[in-house]
XYZ file of C-alpha atoms in Angstrom:
364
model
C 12.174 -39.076 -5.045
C 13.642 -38.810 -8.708
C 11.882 -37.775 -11.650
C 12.327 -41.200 -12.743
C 9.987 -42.432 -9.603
C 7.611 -40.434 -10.035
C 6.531 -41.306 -13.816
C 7.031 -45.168 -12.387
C 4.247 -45.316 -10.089
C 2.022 -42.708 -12.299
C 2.952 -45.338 -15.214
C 1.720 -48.263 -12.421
C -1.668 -46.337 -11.575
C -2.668 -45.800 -15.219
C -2.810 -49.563 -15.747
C -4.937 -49.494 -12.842
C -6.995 -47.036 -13.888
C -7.767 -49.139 -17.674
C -9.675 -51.651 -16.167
C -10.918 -54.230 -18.274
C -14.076 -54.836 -16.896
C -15.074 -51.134 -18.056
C -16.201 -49.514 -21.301
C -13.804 -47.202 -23.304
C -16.405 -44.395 -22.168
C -16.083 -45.154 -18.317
C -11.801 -45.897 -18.838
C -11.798 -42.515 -20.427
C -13.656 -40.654 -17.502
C -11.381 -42.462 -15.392
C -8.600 -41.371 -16.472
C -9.749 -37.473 -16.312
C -11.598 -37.943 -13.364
C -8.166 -39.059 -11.376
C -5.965 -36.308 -13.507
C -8.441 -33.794 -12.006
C -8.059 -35.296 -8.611
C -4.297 -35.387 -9.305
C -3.824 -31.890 -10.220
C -6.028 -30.518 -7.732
C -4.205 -32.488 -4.883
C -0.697 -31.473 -6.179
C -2.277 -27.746 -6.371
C -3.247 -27.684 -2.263
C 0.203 -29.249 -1.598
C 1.598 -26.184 -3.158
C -0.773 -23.858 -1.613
C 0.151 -25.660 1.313
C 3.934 -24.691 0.885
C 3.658 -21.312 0.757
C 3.701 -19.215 4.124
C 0.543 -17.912 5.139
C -0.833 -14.715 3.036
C 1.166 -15.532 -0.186
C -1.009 -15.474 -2.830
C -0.436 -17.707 -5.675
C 1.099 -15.261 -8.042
C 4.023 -15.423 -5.125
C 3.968 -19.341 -5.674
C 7.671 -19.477 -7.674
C 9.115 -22.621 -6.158
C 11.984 -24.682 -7.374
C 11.940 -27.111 -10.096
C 12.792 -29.618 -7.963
C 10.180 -28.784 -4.936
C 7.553 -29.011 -7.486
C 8.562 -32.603 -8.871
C 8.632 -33.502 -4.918
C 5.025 -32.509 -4.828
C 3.624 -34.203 -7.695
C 5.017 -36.818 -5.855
C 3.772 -36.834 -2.934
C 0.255 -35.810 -4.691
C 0.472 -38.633 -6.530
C 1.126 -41.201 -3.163
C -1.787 -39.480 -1.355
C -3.947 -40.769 -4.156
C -2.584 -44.225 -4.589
C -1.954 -44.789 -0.937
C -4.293 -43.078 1.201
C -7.480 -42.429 -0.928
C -6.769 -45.328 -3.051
C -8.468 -43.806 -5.823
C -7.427 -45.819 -8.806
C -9.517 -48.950 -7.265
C -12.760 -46.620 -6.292
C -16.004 -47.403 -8.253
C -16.486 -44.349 -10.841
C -19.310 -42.592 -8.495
C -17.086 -42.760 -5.771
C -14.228 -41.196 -7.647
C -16.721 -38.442 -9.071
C -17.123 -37.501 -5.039
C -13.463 -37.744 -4.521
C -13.050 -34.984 -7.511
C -16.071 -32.780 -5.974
C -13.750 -32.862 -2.809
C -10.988 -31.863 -3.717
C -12.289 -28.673 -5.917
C -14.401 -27.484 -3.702
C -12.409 -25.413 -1.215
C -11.636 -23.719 -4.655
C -14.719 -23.056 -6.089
C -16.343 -21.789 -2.345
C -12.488 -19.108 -2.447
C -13.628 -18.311 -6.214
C -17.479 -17.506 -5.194
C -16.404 -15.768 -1.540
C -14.036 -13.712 -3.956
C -16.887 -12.786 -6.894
C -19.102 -12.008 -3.256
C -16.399 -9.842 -2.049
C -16.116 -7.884 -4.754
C -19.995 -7.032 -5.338
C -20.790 -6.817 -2.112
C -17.664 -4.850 -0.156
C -15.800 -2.774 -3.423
C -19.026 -2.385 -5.175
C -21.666 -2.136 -2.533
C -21.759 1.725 -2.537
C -22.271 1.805 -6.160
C -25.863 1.373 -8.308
C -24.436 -1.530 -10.713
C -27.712 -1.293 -13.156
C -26.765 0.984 -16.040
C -31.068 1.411 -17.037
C -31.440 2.815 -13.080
C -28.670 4.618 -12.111
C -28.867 8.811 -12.852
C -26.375 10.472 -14.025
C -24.216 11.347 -10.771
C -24.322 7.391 -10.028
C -22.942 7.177 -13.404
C -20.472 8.972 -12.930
C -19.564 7.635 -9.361
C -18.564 3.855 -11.169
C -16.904 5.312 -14.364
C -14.450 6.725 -11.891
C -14.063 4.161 -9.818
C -13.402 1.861 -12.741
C -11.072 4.673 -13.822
C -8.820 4.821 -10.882
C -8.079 1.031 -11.160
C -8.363 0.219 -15.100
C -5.858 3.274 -15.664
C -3.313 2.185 -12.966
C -3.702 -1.617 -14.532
C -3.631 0.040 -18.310
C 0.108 1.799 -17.494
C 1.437 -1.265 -15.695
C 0.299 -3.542 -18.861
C 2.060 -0.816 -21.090
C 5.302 -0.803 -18.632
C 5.299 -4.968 -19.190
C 4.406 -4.985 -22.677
C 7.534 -2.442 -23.468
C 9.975 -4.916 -20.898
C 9.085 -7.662 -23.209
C 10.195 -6.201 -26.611
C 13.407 -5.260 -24.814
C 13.275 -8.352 -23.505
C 13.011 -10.223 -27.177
C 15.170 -7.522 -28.991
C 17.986 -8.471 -26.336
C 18.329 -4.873 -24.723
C 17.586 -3.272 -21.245
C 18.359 -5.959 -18.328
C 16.507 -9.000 -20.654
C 18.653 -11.789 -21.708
C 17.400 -11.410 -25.339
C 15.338 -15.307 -25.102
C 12.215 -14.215 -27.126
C 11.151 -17.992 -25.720
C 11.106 -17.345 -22.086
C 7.583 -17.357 -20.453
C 7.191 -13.870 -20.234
C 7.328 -13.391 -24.673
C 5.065 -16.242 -24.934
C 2.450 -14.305 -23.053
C 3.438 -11.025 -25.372
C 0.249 -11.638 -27.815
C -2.497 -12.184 -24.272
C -0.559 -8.619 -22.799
C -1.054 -7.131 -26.002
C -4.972 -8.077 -26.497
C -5.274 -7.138 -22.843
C -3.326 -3.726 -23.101
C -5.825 -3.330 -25.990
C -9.174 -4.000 -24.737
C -7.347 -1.210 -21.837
C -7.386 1.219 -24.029
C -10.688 0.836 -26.089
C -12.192 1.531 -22.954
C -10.242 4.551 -22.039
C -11.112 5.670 -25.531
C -14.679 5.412 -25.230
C -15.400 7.286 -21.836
C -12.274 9.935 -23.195
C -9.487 9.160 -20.344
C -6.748 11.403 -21.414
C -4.266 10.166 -18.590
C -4.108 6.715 -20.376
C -1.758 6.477 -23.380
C -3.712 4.759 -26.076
C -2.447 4.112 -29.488
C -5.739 4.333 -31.450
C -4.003 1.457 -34.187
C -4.555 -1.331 -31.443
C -8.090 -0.347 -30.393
C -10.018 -2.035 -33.499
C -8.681 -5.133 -35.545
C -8.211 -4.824 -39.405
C -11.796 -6.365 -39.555
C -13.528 -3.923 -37.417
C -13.816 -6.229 -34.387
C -12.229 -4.678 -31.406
C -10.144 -6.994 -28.610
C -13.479 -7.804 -27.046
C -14.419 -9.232 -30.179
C -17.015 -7.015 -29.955
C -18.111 -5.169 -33.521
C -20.209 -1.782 -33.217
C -23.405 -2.170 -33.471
C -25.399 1.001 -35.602
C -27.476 1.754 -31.860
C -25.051 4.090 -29.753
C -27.128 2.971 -26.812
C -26.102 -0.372 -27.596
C -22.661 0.441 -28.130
C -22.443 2.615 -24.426
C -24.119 -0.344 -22.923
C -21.985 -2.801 -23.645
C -19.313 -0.815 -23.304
C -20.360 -0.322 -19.828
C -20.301 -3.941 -19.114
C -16.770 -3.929 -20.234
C -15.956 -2.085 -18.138
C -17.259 -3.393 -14.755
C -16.112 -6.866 -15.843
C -12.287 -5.556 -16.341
C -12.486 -3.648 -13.326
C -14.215 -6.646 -11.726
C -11.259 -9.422 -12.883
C -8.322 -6.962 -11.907
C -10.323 -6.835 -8.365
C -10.799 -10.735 -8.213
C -7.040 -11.135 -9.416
C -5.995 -8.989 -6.274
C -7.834 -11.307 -4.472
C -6.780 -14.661 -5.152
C -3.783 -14.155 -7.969
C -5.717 -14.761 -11.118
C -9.203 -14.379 -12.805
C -10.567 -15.408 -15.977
C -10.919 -12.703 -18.816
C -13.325 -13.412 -22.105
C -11.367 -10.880 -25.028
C -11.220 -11.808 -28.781
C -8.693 -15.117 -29.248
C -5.252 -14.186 -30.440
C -5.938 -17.451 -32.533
C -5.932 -16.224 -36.028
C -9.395 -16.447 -37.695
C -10.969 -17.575 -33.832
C -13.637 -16.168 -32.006
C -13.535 -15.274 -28.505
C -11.481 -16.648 -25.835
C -10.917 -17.138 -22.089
C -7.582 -15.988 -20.901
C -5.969 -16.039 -17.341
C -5.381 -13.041 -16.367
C -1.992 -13.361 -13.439
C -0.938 -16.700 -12.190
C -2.871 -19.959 -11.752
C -1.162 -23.118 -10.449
C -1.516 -26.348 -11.778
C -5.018 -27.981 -10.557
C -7.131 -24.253 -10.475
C -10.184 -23.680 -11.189
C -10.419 -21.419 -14.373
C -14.071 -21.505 -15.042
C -17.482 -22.900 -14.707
C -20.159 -23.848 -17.282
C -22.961 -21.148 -17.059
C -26.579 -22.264 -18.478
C -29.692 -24.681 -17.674
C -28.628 -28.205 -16.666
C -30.660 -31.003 -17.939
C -30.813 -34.678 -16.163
C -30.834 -37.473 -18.027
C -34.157 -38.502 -17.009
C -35.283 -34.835 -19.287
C -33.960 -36.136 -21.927
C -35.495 -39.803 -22.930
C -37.974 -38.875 -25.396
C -35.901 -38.392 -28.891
C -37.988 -36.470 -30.925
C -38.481 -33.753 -27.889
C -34.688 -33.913 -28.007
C -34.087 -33.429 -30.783
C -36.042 -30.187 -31.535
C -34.813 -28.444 -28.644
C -31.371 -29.311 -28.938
C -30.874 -28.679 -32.872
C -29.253 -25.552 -33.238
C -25.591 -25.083 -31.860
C -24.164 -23.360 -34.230
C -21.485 -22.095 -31.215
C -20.862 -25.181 -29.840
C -22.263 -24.401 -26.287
C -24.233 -27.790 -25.389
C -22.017 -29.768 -22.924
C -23.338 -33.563 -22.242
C -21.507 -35.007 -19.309
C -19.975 -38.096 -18.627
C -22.825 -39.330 -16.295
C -25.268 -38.050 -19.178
C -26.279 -34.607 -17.925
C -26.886 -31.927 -20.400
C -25.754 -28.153 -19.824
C -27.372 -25.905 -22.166
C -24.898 -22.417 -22.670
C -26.581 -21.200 -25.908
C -28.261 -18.089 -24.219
C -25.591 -17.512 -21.583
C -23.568 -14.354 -21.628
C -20.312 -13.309 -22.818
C -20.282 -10.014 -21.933
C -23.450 -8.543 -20.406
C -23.049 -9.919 -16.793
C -25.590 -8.050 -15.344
C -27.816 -10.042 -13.378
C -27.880 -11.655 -9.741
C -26.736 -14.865 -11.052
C -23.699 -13.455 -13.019
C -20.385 -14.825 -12.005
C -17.208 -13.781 -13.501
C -15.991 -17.797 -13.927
C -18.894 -18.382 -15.754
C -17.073 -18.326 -19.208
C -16.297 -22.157 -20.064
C -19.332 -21.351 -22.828
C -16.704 -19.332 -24.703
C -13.904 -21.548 -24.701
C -14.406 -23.539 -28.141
C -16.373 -19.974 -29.202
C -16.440 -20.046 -33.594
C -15.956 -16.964 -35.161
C -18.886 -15.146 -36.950
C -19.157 -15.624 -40.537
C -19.319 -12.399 -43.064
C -21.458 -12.534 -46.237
C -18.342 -13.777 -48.216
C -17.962 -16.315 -45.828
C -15.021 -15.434 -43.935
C -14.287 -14.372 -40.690
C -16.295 -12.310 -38.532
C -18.609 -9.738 -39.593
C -21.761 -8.904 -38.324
C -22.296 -6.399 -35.575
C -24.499 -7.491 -33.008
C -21.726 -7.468 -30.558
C -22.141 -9.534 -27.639
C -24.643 -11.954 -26.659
């Protein structure tokens, strides 16, 4: 079906989806609750496409094949699940369906990774002796050197790329040089990490490993305790290592590195190649019913500093709570890598002249 069809009956199932009879509140988590669905749908058509073992960094399909399945995605949900005429708990459920063969791939993936690749290794940095130590510095080594020189090799094909030489058709626009400033951060973050631990093999230029301001591409300032410093450092580590092993896995992973927003804190980048309708991340932190949170003054003193932005009240009135979740530090049972939605709208730090970052605490 044309392009033309397609925005027809998306144009006819958004007047559906306004109903009258509902508040602007309820319209407007209608209307997110069926792009979710939509997206989602149209992402397991396309999964669907693809021969068995592609991954979805191998998902490069036709303009035209992808308009097709928007289409059909969007028949499925006006057709078959009729979901611009379910009741707004019913179309919550709907959403939960469709995203959760995702999120169960995403947590069989984190598993994979900590308990197969990792297994053999003592992950606590206050237990592990020194020849344990040593044991997961080199095995983060082998792989975060490999990914360092391949970052390099695609940060140099760019700049050809944009200065119109080698094989690259000179378009500084084309989707590769829009993701120059993310390789660059990444590449980066590479190398401040090979610096630390002293990995001659990788070729680090020193300029990129701390910002003008002192703040590194973790967005991570050094803190006057060294065994602060090699601790987080540590973390770092394991959590590149661990998002290059997840990426292998399922095509992409979620990586939390300073913003390349000027004047911005940190951010969540996608590291490789997520389709329309994944799942990039999950809120980490205490969830609070509604029912918690009926007496006001109670309320109100627990919930009166967010000075990072990090309470979340859903649409159907339930409170997550991400102040003390962690950027960094993952090191607990109930760490998992998604777990950085927290960081997404993360401010930057302000300095005593009230600019920018500053302080060195480093990482919560």
């Amino acid at each position: 079906m044309s392009g033309k069809g397609v925005l027809s009956r998306f144009r006819n199932v958004w007047k559906t989806l306004t109903k009258k009879s509902e508040s602007p509140r309820e319209s407007q988590e209608r209307s997110e609750l069926f792009k979710i669905a939509l997206a989602s749908t149209y992402r397991k058509l396309r999964m669907d496409a693809a021969s068995p073992g592609r991954k979805a960094s191998d998902l490069k399909l036709p303009r035209e094949q992808l308009s097709s399945l928007f289409d059909e995605a969007s028949t499925l949900l006006e057709e078959e699940v009729e979901a611009y005429d379910l009741p707004i708990r019913s179309l919550r459920l709907e959403v939960q369906k469709t995203i959760s063969p995702q999120v169960v791939e995403i947590l069989k993936a984190c598993r994979d990774i900590e308990h197969e690749d990792l297994s053999e290794f003592n992950m606590e940095l206050e237990e592990q002796n020194e020849k344990e130590s040593e044991e997961v510095v080199e095995f983060c080594k082998r792989h975060l050197l490999e990914e360092c020189n391949h970052v390099l090799e695609q940060t140099e094909n760019i700049k050809m790329m944009g200065n119109g030489s080698g094989n690259g058709n000179g378009n500084a626009n084309s989707s590769e040089a829009r993701q120059q400033p993310y390789f660059g951060q990444r590449l980066s973050a590479l190398q401040t990490i090979a610096s630390f631990y002293g990995w001659e093999e990788a070729e680090t230029d020193h300029n990129h490993v701390t910002s003008k301001d002192g703040g590194d591409a973790f967005g991570y300032y050094i803190n006057a305790d060294e065994e602060i410093n090699k601790a987080i450092r540590y973390y770092q580590m394991m959590n590149l290592t661990k998002a290059l092993l997840v990426r292998q896995n399922i095509g992409y992973a979620p990586l939390a590195l300073q913003s390349t927003i000027r004047k911005a804190g940190r951010g969540v980048f996608v590291d490789g190649f997520a389709s329309a309708g994944s799942v990039i991340s999950f809120f980490p932190g205490d969830v609070w019913p509604k029912e918690y949170l009926t007496n006001i003054d109670a309320v109100a003193k627990t919930f009166k500093d967010d000075p990072k932005h990090q309470l979340s009240i859903r649409y159907d009135d339930i409170l997550i709570d991400s102040r003390h979740s962690p950027y960094t530090v993952l090191d607990n049972d109930n760490s998992n890598l998604f777990a950085l939605g927290h960081i997404v709208n993360h401010p930057p730090k302000i300095t005593s002249n009230g600019d920018g970052d500053g302080d060195g605490d480093g990482d919560g």
